[in-house]
mmCIF file of C-alpha atoms in Angstrom:
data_model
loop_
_atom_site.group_PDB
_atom_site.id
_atom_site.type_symbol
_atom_site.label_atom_id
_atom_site.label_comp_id
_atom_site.label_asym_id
_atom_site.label_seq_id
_atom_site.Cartn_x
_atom_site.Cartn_y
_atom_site.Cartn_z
ATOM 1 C CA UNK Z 63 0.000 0.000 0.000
ATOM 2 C CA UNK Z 64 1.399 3.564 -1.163
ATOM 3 C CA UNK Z 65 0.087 6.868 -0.312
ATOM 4 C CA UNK Z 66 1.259 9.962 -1.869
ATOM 5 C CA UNK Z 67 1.929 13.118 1.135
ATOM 6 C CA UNK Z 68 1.705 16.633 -0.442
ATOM 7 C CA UNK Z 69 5.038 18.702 0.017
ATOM 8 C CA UNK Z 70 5.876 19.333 3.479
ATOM 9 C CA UNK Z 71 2.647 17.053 5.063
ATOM 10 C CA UNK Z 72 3.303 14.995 7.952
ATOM 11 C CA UNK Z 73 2.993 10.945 7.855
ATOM 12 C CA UNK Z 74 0.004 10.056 10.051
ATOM 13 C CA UNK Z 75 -1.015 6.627 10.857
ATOM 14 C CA UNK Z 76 -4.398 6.042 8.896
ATOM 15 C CA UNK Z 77 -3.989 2.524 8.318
ATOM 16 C CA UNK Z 78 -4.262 0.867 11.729
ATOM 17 C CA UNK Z 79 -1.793 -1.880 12.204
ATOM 18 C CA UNK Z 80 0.872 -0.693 9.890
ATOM 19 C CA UNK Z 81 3.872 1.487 10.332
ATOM 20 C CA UNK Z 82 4.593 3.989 7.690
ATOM 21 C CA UNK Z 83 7.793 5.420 6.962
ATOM 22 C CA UNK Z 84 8.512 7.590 4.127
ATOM 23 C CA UNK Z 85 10.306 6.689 1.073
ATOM 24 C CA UNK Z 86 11.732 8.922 -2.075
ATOM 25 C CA UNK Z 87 10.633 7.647 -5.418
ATOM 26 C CA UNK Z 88 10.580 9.697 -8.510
ATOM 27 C CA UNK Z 89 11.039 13.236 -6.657
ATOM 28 C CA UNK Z 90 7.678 12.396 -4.373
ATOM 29 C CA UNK Z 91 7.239 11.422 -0.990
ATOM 30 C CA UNK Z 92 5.226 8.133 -0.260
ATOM 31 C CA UNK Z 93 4.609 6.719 2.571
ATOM 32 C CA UNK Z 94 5.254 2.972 2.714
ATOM 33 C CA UNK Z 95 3.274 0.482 4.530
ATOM 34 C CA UNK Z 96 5.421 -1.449 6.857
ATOM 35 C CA UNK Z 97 4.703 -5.089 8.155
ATOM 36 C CA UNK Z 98 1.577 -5.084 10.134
ATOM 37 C CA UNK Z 99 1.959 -5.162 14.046
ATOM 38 C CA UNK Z 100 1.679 -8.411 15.357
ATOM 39 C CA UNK Z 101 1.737 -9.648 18.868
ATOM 40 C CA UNK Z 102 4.981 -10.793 20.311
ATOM 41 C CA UNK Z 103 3.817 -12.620 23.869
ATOM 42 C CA UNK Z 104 0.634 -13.196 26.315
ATOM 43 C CA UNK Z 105 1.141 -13.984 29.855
ATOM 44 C CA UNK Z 106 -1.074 -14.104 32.513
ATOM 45 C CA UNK Z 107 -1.387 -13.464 36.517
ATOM 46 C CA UNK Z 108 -3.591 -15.154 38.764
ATOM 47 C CA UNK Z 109 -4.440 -12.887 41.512
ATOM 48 C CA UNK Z 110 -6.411 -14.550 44.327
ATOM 49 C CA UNK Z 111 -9.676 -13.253 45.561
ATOM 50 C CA UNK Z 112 -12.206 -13.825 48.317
ATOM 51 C CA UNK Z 113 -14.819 -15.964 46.597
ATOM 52 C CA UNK Z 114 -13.083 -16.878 43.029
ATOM 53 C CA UNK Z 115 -9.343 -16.181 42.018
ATOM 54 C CA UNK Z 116 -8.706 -13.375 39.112
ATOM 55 C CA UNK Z 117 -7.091 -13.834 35.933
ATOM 56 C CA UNK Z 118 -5.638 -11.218 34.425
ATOM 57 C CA UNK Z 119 -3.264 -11.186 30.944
ATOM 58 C CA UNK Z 120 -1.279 -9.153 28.882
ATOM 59 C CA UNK Z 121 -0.465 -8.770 25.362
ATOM 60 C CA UNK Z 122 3.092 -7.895 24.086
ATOM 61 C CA UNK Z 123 3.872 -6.290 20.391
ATOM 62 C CA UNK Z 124 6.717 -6.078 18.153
ATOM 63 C CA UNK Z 125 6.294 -2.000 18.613
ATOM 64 C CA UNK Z 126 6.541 -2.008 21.900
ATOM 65 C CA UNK Z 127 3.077 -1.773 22.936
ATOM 66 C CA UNK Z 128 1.233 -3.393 25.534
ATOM 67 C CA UNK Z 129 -2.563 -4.487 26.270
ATOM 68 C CA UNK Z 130 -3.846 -5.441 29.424
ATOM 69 C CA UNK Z 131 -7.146 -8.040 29.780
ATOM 70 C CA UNK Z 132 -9.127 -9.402 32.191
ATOM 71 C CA UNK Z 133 -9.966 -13.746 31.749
ATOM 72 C CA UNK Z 134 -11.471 -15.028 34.775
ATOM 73 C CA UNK Z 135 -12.991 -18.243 34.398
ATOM 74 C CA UNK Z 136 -14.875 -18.367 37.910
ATOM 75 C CA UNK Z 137 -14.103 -21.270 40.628
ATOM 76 C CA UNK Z 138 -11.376 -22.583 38.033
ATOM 77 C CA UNK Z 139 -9.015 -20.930 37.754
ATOM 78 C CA UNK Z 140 -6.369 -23.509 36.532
ATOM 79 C CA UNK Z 141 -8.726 -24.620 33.829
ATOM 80 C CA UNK Z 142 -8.978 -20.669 32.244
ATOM 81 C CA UNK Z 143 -4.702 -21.227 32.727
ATOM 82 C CA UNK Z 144 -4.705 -23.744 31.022
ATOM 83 C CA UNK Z 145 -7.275 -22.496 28.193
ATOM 84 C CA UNK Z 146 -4.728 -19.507 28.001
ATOM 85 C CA UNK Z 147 -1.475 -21.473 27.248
ATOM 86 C CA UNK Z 148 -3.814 -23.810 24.477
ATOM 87 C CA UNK Z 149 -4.560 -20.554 22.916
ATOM 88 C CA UNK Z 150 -1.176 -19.160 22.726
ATOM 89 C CA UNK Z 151 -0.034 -20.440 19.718
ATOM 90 C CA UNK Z 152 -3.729 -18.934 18.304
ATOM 91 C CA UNK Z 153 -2.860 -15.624 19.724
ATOM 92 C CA UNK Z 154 0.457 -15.079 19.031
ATOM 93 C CA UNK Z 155 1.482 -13.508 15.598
ATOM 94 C CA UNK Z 156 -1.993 -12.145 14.961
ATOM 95 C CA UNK Z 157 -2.079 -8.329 14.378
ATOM 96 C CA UNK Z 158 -3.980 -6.606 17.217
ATOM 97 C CA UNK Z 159 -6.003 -3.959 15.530
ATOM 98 C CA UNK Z 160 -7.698 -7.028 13.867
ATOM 99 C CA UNK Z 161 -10.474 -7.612 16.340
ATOM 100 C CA UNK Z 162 -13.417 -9.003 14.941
ATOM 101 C CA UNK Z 163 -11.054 -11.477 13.188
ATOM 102 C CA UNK Z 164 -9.982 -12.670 16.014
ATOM 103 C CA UNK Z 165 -13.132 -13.400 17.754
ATOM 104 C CA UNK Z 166 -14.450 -15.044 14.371
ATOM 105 C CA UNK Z 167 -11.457 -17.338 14.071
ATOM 106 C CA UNK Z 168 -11.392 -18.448 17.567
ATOM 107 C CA UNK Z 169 -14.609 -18.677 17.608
ATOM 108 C CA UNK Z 170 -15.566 -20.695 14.214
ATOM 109 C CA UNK Z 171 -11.989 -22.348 13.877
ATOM 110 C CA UNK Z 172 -11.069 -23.935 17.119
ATOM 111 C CA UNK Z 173 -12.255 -26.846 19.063
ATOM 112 C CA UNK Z 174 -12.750 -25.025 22.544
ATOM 113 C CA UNK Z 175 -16.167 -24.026 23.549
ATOM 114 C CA UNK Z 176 -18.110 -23.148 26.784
ATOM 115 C CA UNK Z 177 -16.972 -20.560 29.456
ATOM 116 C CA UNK Z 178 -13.310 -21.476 28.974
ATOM 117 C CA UNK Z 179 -13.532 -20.121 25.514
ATOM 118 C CA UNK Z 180 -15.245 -17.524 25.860
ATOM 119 C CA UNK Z 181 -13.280 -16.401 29.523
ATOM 120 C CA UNK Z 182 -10.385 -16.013 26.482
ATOM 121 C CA UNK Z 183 -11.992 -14.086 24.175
ATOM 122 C CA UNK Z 184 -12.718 -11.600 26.879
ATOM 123 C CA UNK Z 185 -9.465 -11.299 28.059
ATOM 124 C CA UNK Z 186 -7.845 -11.021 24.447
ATOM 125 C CA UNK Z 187 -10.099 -8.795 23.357
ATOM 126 C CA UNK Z 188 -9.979 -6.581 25.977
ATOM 127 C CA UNK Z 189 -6.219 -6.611 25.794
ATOM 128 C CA UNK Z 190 -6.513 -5.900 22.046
ATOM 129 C CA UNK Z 191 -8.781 -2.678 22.171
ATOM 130 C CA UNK Z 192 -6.036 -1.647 25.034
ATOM 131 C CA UNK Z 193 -3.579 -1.544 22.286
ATOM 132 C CA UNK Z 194 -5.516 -0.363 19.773
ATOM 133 C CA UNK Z 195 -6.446 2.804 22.166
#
């Protein structure tokens, strides 16, 4: 994807999920679309409570950028822990600012169903939208 900047414009991130960065061709400025961000990492915290424990998980990208969710899977803990580390391999990679995609493939792609999958769509998602701002 190319866009062409007028003479002395400023590069602003339109497209979400890609990194521009200007480039000379033929006398004109463009601004080149990078690779997309992608996510890096999730790890997660269980954080004990009174009547359930909390679990809370955080997204890592290749910018830099961090998003912050919240997957409790109530009196079991271990078992939304343990949906988590299934999913990692379905979570890592993706580019966060593609939301909806997410929750479709997860959803309509995957064997998981029940509270445990959808404890990790809440968490991811909510993580996602953090990085997205």
């Amino acid at each position: 994807m190319q866009e062409r900047l007028l003479p002395g414009s400023k590069i602003v991130r339109a497209n979400p999920g890609c990194s521009f960065s200007p480039v000379e061709h033929d006398g004109n400025v463009i601004a080149h679309c990078e690779a997309p961000m992608k996510i890096t990492d999730l790890k997660y915290w269980i954080v004990e409570g009174d009547a359930w424990n909390w679990t809370f998980l955080k997204l890592y990208t290749d910018e830099g950028l961090t998003g912050v969710g919240e997957s409790t899977l109530e009196y079991s803990a271990s078992t939304g822990a343990g949906s988590l580390d299934e999913a990692r391999e379905f979570i890592v990679g993706r580019d966060p600012f593609h939301v909806e995609s997410f929750l479709q493939d997860i959803h309509y792609r995957t064997f998981w169903q029940g509270p445990a999958l959808y404890a990790i769509m809440a968490g991811v998602e909510m993580a996602m939208w953090d990085i997205v701002g």
